[in-house]
mmCIF file of C-alpha atoms and ligand atoms in Angstrom:
data_model
loop_
_atom_site.group_PDB
_atom_site.id
_atom_site.type_symbol
_atom_site.label_atom_id
_atom_site.label_comp_id
_atom_site.label_asym_id
_atom_site.label_seq_id
_atom_site.Cartn_x
_atom_site.Cartn_y
_atom_site.Cartn_z
ATOM 1 C CA MET S 42 0.000 0.000 0.000
ATOM 2 C CA GLU S 43 1.293 3.416 -0.963
ATOM 3 C CA ILE S 44 0.330 6.634 0.828
ATOM 4 C CA VAL S 45 -0.094 9.819 -1.175
ATOM 5 C CA ARG S 46 -0.435 13.361 0.090
ATOM 6 C CA LEU S 47 -3.062 15.637 -1.404
ATOM 7 C CA HIS S 48 -3.255 19.288 -0.360
ATOM 8 C CA ALA S 49 -6.565 21.015 0.406
ATOM 9 C CA PHE S 50 -7.414 24.572 1.449
ATOM 10 C CA THR S 51 -4.394 26.344 2.963
ATOM 11 C CA ASP S 52 -3.078 23.749 5.391
ATOM 12 C CA ASN S 53 -5.204 20.571 5.212
ATOM 13 C CA TYR S 54 -3.901 17.212 4.097
ATOM 14 C CA ILE S 55 -6.101 14.622 2.425
ATOM 15 C CA TRP S 56 -4.254 11.309 2.768
ATOM 16 C CA GLY S 57 -4.708 8.828 -0.055
ATOM 17 C CA LEU S 58 -4.142 5.082 0.341
ATOM 18 C CA ARG S 59 -3.398 3.231 -2.894
ATOM 19 C CA HIS S 60 -3.478 -0.483 -3.619
ATOM 20 C CA ASN S 61 -3.701 -2.147 -7.039
ATOM 21 C CA GLY S 62 -5.224 0.847 -8.781
ATOM 22 C CA GLN S 63 -7.692 1.494 -5.996
ATOM 23 C CA LEU S 64 -7.717 4.583 -3.825
ATOM 24 C CA ALA S 65 -9.137 5.351 -0.401
ATOM 25 C CA VAL S 66 -8.978 8.890 0.978
ATOM 26 C CA VAL S 67 -9.017 10.212 4.532
ATOM 27 C CA ASP S 68 -10.947 13.423 5.304
ATOM 28 C CA PRO S 69 -11.651 14.875 1.850
ATOM 29 C CA GLY S 70 -12.640 18.422 2.806
ATOM 30 C CA GLU S 71 -12.521 19.260 -0.898
ATOM 31 C CA SER S 72 -13.263 16.981 -3.843
ATOM 32 C CA ALA S 73 -11.134 18.784 -6.456
ATOM 33 C CA PRO S 74 -7.689 17.558 -5.325
ATOM 34 C CA VAL S 75 -9.002 13.971 -5.181
ATOM 35 C CA LEU S 76 -10.696 14.167 -8.583
ATOM 36 C CA GLU S 77 -7.544 15.644 -10.081
ATOM 37 C CA TYR S 78 -5.462 12.839 -8.602
ATOM 38 C CA LEU S 79 -7.881 10.188 -9.883
ATOM 39 C CA GLY S 80 -7.657 11.746 -13.341
ATOM 40 C CA GLN S 81 -3.850 11.701 -13.314
ATOM 41 C CA SER S 82 -3.371 8.263 -11.781
ATOM 42 C CA GLY S 83 -6.274 6.391 -13.339
ATOM 43 C CA ASP S 84 -7.024 4.976 -9.878
ATOM 44 C CA ARG S 85 -10.571 4.129 -8.871
ATOM 45 C CA LEU S 86 -11.918 5.605 -5.638
ATOM 46 C CA VAL S 87 -13.338 2.832 -3.465
ATOM 47 C CA ALA S 88 -13.513 4.226 0.049
ATOM 48 C CA ILE S 89 -13.577 7.363 2.184
ATOM 49 C CA LEU S 90 -12.545 7.446 5.831
ATOM 50 C CA LEU S 91 -13.808 10.365 7.916
ATOM 51 C CA THR S 92 -12.316 11.210 11.311
ATOM 52 C CA HIS S 93 -14.913 13.830 12.340
ATOM 53 C CA HIS S 94 -17.718 16.022 11.046
ATOM 54 C CA HIS S 95 -15.964 19.379 10.493
ATOM 55 C CA GLY S 96 -16.509 20.818 7.037
ATOM 56 C CA ASP S 97 -12.825 21.007 6.155
ATOM 57 C CA HIS S 98 -12.723 17.213 6.568
ATOM 58 C CA ILE S 99 -15.982 16.089 4.944
ATOM 59 C CA ASP S 100 -17.257 18.713 2.507
ATOM 60 C CA GLY S 101 -15.726 17.005 -0.545
ATOM 61 C CA ALA S 102 -17.204 13.613 0.305
ATOM 62 C CA ALA S 103 -20.702 14.122 -1.145
ATOM 63 C CA ASP S 104 -19.198 14.999 -4.540
ATOM 64 C CA LEU S 105 -16.924 11.972 -4.416
ATOM 65 C CA CYS S 106 -19.820 9.676 -3.485
ATOM 66 C CA ALA S 107 -21.424 10.682 -6.783
ATOM 67 C CA LEU S 108 -18.689 8.631 -8.474
ATOM 68 C CA GLY S 109 -20.693 5.626 -7.283
ATOM 69 C CA ASN S 110 -20.110 2.533 -5.172
ATOM 70 C CA ILE S 111 -17.988 4.266 -2.513
ATOM 71 C CA THR S 112 -17.775 2.839 0.992
ATOM 72 C CA VAL S 113 -17.782 5.674 3.529
ATOM 73 C CA PHE S 114 -16.571 5.100 7.095
ATOM 74 C CA GLY S 115 -17.273 7.760 9.703
ATOM 75 C CA PRO S 116 -18.304 8.513 13.280
ATOM 76 C CA ALA S 117 -21.764 7.178 14.112
ATOM 77 C CA VAL S 118 -22.610 9.916 16.616
ATOM 78 C CA ASP S 119 -22.112 12.654 14.011
ATOM 79 C CA GLU S 120 -24.936 11.231 11.843
ATOM 80 C CA ILE S 121 -23.282 12.280 8.576
ATOM 81 C CA PRO S 122 -25.839 11.423 5.878
ATOM 82 C CA PHE S 123 -23.552 9.771 3.305
ATOM 83 C CA VAL S 124 -21.663 7.561 5.792
ATOM 84 C CA THR S 125 -22.382 3.945 4.819
ATOM 85 C CA HIS S 126 -20.467 2.371 7.729
ATOM 86 C CA PRO S 127 -21.074 4.327 10.970
ATOM 87 C CA LEU S 128 -18.440 3.549 13.605
ATOM 88 C CA HIS S 129 -18.116 3.970 17.366
ATOM 89 C CA GLY S 130 -14.502 2.883 17.854
ATOM 90 C CA GLY S 131 -13.288 -0.612 18.679
ATOM 91 C CA GLU S 132 -14.200 -2.010 15.260
ATOM 92 C CA THR S 133 -11.779 -3.401 12.690
ATOM 93 C CA ILE S 134 -12.577 -2.249 9.160
ATOM 94 C CA ALA S 135 -11.437 -3.537 5.780
ATOM 95 C CA LEU S 136 -10.951 -1.225 2.808
ATOM 96 C CA PRO S 137 -12.711 -2.924 -0.102
ATOM 97 C CA GLY S 138 -10.272 -4.685 -2.446
ATOM 98 C CA PHE S 139 -7.196 -3.869 -0.354
ATOM 99 C CA ASP S 140 -6.531 -7.398 1.036
ATOM 100 C CA ALA S 141 -4.951 -7.550 4.503
ATOM 101 C CA GLU S 142 -3.209 -4.207 3.998
ATOM 102 C CA GLY S 143 -6.559 -2.461 4.108
ATOM 103 C CA SER S 144 -7.340 -3.603 7.629
ATOM 104 C CA PHE S 145 -7.576 -0.752 10.150
ATOM 105 C CA LYS S 146 -8.411 -0.648 13.829
ATOM 106 C CA VAL S 147 -10.879 2.130 14.661
ATOM 107 C CA LEU S 148 -10.044 4.149 17.780
ATOM 108 C CA SER S 149 -12.532 6.388 19.557
ATOM 109 C CA VAL S 150 -10.651 9.607 20.412
ATOM 110 C CA PRO S 151 -13.200 12.221 21.574
ATOM 111 C CA GLY S 152 -12.191 15.728 22.612
ATOM 112 C CA HIS S 153 -11.873 17.855 19.469
ATOM 113 C CA THR S 154 -15.347 16.549 18.620
ATOM 114 C CA ARG S 155 -17.351 14.043 20.623
ATOM 115 C CA GLY S 156 -17.339 11.385 17.874
ATOM 116 C CA HIS S 157 -13.757 11.811 16.665
ATOM 117 C CA LEU S 158 -12.150 8.625 15.314
ATOM 118 C CA SER S 159 -8.610 7.593 14.421
ATOM 119 C CA TYR S 160 -7.729 4.799 12.004
ATOM 120 C CA TYR S 161 -4.715 2.658 12.941
ATOM 121 C CA ARG S 162 -2.776 -0.147 11.384
ATOM 122 C CA PRO S 163 0.812 -1.137 12.203
ATOM 123 C CA GLY S 164 3.111 1.657 11.044
ATOM 124 C CA MET S 165 0.508 4.390 10.649
ATOM 125 C CA VAL S 166 -2.324 6.247 12.320
ATOM 126 C CA PHE S 167 -4.706 8.715 10.674
ATOM 127 C CA CYS S 168 -5.706 10.876 13.604
ATOM 128 C CA GLY S 169 -7.486 13.873 12.021
ATOM 129 C CA ASP S 170 -7.495 16.834 14.401
ATOM 130 C CA THR S 171 -6.665 14.971 17.619
ATOM 131 C CA LEU S 172 -2.856 14.817 17.630
ATOM 132 C CA PHE S 173 -0.749 17.212 15.537
ATOM 133 C CA THR S 174 2.980 17.513 15.037
ATOM 134 C CA LEU S 175 3.978 19.295 18.290
ATOM 135 C CA GLY S 176 0.341 20.015 19.115
ATOM 136 C CA CYS S 177 -3.180 18.734 19.601
ATOM 137 C CA GLY S 178 -6.662 19.741 18.486
ATOM 138 C CA ARG S 179 -8.812 22.342 20.195
ATOM 139 C CA LEU S 180 -11.591 21.144 22.463
ATOM 140 C CA PHE S 181 -14.758 22.054 20.583
ATOM 141 C CA GLU S 182 -17.087 19.378 21.942
ATOM 142 C CA GLY S 183 -15.185 17.331 24.484
ATOM 143 C CA SER S 184 -13.714 17.845 27.937
ATOM 144 C CA PRO S 185 -10.001 18.082 28.756
ATOM 145 C CA GLU S 186 -10.363 14.705 30.509
ATOM 146 C CA GLN S 187 -11.662 13.105 27.306
ATOM 147 C CA MET S 188 -8.935 14.670 25.183
ATOM 148 C CA TRP S 189 -6.254 13.586 27.625
ATOM 149 C CA GLN S 190 -7.618 10.022 27.511
ATOM 150 C CA SER S 191 -7.634 10.156 23.711
ATOM 151 C CA LEU S 192 -4.066 11.443 23.534
ATOM 152 C CA SER S 193 -3.015 8.788 26.052
ATOM 153 C CA GLN S 194 -4.556 6.131 23.832
ATOM 154 C CA LEU S 195 -2.608 7.395 20.804
ATOM 155 C CA SER S 196 0.565 7.660 22.931
ATOM 156 C CA ALA S 197 0.319 3.958 23.719
ATOM 157 C CA LEU S 198 0.626 2.927 20.052
ATOM 158 C CA PRO S 199 4.010 1.533 18.944
ATOM 159 C CA VAL S 200 6.563 4.364 18.898
ATOM 160 C CA ASP S 201 7.489 3.771 15.245
ATOM 161 C CA THR S 202 3.909 4.633 14.189
ATOM 162 C CA GLN S 203 3.829 7.441 11.618
ATOM 163 C CA VAL S 204 1.373 10.131 12.708
ATOM 164 C CA TYR S 205 -0.690 11.275 9.728
ATOM 165 C CA CYS S 206 -2.530 14.296 11.074
ATOM 166 C CA ALA S 207 -4.871 16.370 8.940
ATOM 167 C CA HIS S 208 -3.177 19.775 9.089
ATOM 168 C CA GLU S 209 0.241 21.343 8.613
ATOM 169 C CA TYR S 210 0.254 23.290 11.885
ATOM 170 C CA THR S 211 3.862 22.728 12.896
ATOM 171 C CA TYR S 212 4.899 26.327 12.221
ATOM 172 C CA LEU S 213 2.207 27.451 14.687
ATOM 173 C CA ASN S 214 2.967 24.793 17.289
ATOM 174 C CA LEU S 215 6.743 25.080 17.372
ATOM 175 C CA PRO S 216 7.050 28.506 19.113
ATOM 176 C CA PHE S 217 4.597 27.375 21.797
ATOM 177 C CA ALA S 218 6.464 24.117 22.431
ATOM 178 C CA LEU S 219 9.727 26.041 22.824
ATOM 179 C CA ASP S 220 8.100 28.479 25.266
ATOM 180 C CA VAL S 221 6.779 25.636 27.413
ATOM 181 C CA GLU S 222 9.850 23.427 27.384
ATOM 182 C CA PRO S 223 12.923 25.426 26.339
ATOM 183 C CA GLY S 224 15.273 23.041 28.149
ATOM 184 C CA ASN S 225 14.271 19.972 26.127
ATOM 185 C CA GLU S 226 17.339 19.172 24.012
ATOM 186 C CA LYS S 227 15.423 16.796 21.749
ATOM 187 C CA LEU S 228 12.913 19.570 21.081
ATOM 188 C CA GLN S 229 15.735 22.003 20.292
ATOM 189 C CA ALA S 230 17.228 19.536 17.831
ATOM 190 C CA ARG S 231 13.860 18.813 16.242
ATOM 191 C CA ALA S 232 13.171 22.554 16.007
ATOM 192 C CA VAL S 233 16.285 22.973 13.841
ATOM 193 C CA SER S 234 15.201 20.337 11.336
ATOM 194 C CA LEU S 235 11.558 21.448 11.382
ATOM 195 C CA ARG S 236 12.526 25.092 10.747
ATOM 196 C CA GLU S 237 14.612 24.004 7.754
ATOM 197 C CA LYS S 238 11.638 22.114 6.324
ATOM 198 C CA ILE S 239 9.197 24.929 7.040
ATOM 199 C CA SER S 240 11.367 27.567 5.380
ATOM 200 C CA ALA S 241 11.902 25.294 2.353
ATOM 201 C CA GLY S 242 8.163 24.600 2.067
ATOM 202 C CA ILE S 243 8.675 20.886 2.777
ATOM 203 C CA PRO S 244 5.833 19.144 4.670
ATOM 204 C CA THR S 245 6.626 18.226 8.277
ATOM 205 C CA VAL S 246 3.858 15.591 8.419
ATOM 206 C CA PRO S 247 4.046 12.676 8.991
ATOM 207 C CA ASP S 248 6.585 12.079 11.699
ATOM 208 C CA THR S 249 6.938 9.281 14.224
ATOM 209 C CA LEU S 250 5.056 8.911 17.466
ATOM 210 C CA ALA S 251 8.503 8.582 19.096
ATOM 211 C CA ALA S 252 9.302 12.169 18.043
ATOM 212 C CA GLU S 253 5.982 13.388 19.463
ATOM 213 C CA LEU S 254 6.523 11.590 22.763
ATOM 214 C CA GLU S 255 9.922 13.265 23.088
ATOM 215 C CA THR S 256 8.918 16.793 22.056
ATOM 216 C CA ASN S 257 5.136 17.376 22.028
ATOM 217 C CA VAL S 258 4.357 19.144 25.312
ATOM 218 C CA PHE S 259 0.723 17.969 25.256
ATOM 219 C CA LEU S 260 1.993 14.388 25.633
ATOM 220 C CA ARG S 261 4.455 15.366 28.387
ATOM 221 C CA PRO S 262 2.434 16.621 31.404
ATOM 222 C CA ALA S 263 4.529 14.513 33.786
ATOM 223 C CA VAL S 264 7.782 16.281 32.858
ATOM 224 C CA ALA S 265 9.060 18.718 35.520
ATOM 225 C CA GLU S 266 9.725 21.606 33.114
ATOM 226 C CA VAL S 267 6.254 21.231 31.565
ATOM 227 C CA ILE S 268 4.623 21.127 34.998
ATOM 228 C CA SER S 269 6.411 24.343 36.085
ATOM 229 C CA ALA S 270 5.428 26.083 32.851
ATOM 230 C CA ALA S 271 1.756 25.098 33.277
ATOM 231 C CA ARG S 272 1.824 26.291 36.904
ATOM 232 C CA ARG S 273 3.459 29.569 35.883
ATOM 233 C CA PHE S 274 0.843 30.210 33.178
ATOM 234 C CA SER S 275 -2.153 29.355 35.373
ATOM 235 C CA GLY S 276 -0.781 30.946 38.552
ATOM 236 C CA ASP S 277 -1.834 27.766 40.355
ATOM 237 C CA GLU S 278 1.062 26.016 42.068
ATOM 238 C CA THR S 279 -1.151 23.097 43.095
ATOM 239 C CA LEU S 280 -1.597 21.727 39.562
ATOM 240 C CA THR S 281 -0.258 18.179 39.652
ATOM 241 C CA SER S 282 -2.196 15.558 37.708
ATOM 242 C CA PRO S 283 -1.617 15.036 33.983
ATOM 243 C CA VAL S 284 -5.178 16.197 33.245
ATOM 244 C CA GLN S 285 -4.661 19.415 35.232
ATOM 245 C CA ILE S 286 -1.382 20.137 33.494
ATOM 246 C CA PHE S 287 -2.839 19.259 30.087
ATOM 247 C CA THR S 288 -5.840 21.524 30.722
ATOM 248 C CA ALA S 289 -3.601 24.482 31.593
ATOM 249 C CA LEU S 290 -1.434 23.894 28.511
ATOM 250 C CA ARG S 291 -4.479 23.736 26.219
ATOM 251 C CA GLU S 292 -5.876 27.000 27.681
ATOM 252 C CA TRP S 293 -2.475 28.660 27.297
ATOM 253 C CA ARG S 294 -2.215 27.497 23.686
ATOM 254 C CA ASN S 295 -5.753 28.771 22.882
ATOM 255 C CA GLY S 296 -4.731 32.359 23.510
ATOM 256 C CA TYR S 297 -1.081 32.003 22.578
ATOM 257 C CA LYS S 298 0.679 34.644 20.510
ATOM 258 C CA PRO S 299 4.213 33.751 19.513
ATOM 259 C CA PRO S 300 6.928 36.157 20.693
ATOM 260 C CA VAL S 301 7.815 38.823 18.144
ATOM 261 C CA ASN S 302 11.523 38.879 17.337
HETATM 262 ZN ZN1 ZN Q 923 -11.720 19.657 13.115
#
């Protein structure tokens, strides 16, 4: 199975999975990039995987369904009309015609939205707007507790898992990460390589879960420097538990303006 990157809007990624001339796409917020790719490659679209109901992830799907005979996986609680296979998490799905390579475990990861799903198979996870390179999604429908549970679930995947998130937000997340944890040498080293990519216009997604565990502050609420930063921001020296620290970090990030040089 080959993975292709399609660009949508200003910073969305639509991930394409290819196998034997068949294509499945994750979160087609726009149909045009997918239709263009199908025209160039000659592939046949067989399936759509949706992580959550936001327009920039699903608005291209109705158009694509008009191609006919498309299997559409998506969150059951969002009641998206064209979803043919509503999912709650815990299921194993098979992309039609993909053989064993098209088998994905469905993870329920609420927080950004209440029905948010991730699709995992060994080596890769498609996590939508839950986990980003150096960041995590905003809490539109879920509680910090739910989001922390969801991030913990993703953190427990094998560390060599490639994290295919749905946005290129690294340039926004990097200054925040450095403000929270300036003493993290792995973060400093990663910042150098990420800045090179960003300035050259090279995508920073995907990267490994190992890199996120070492440098993504939202996955590191037990680290002393992260705890002190969260306490400093909130003014509450009693913050201790991972959920408390995570909650303070998420609130800080919501209103964060990077320092002006
Ligand atoms: Zn979203």
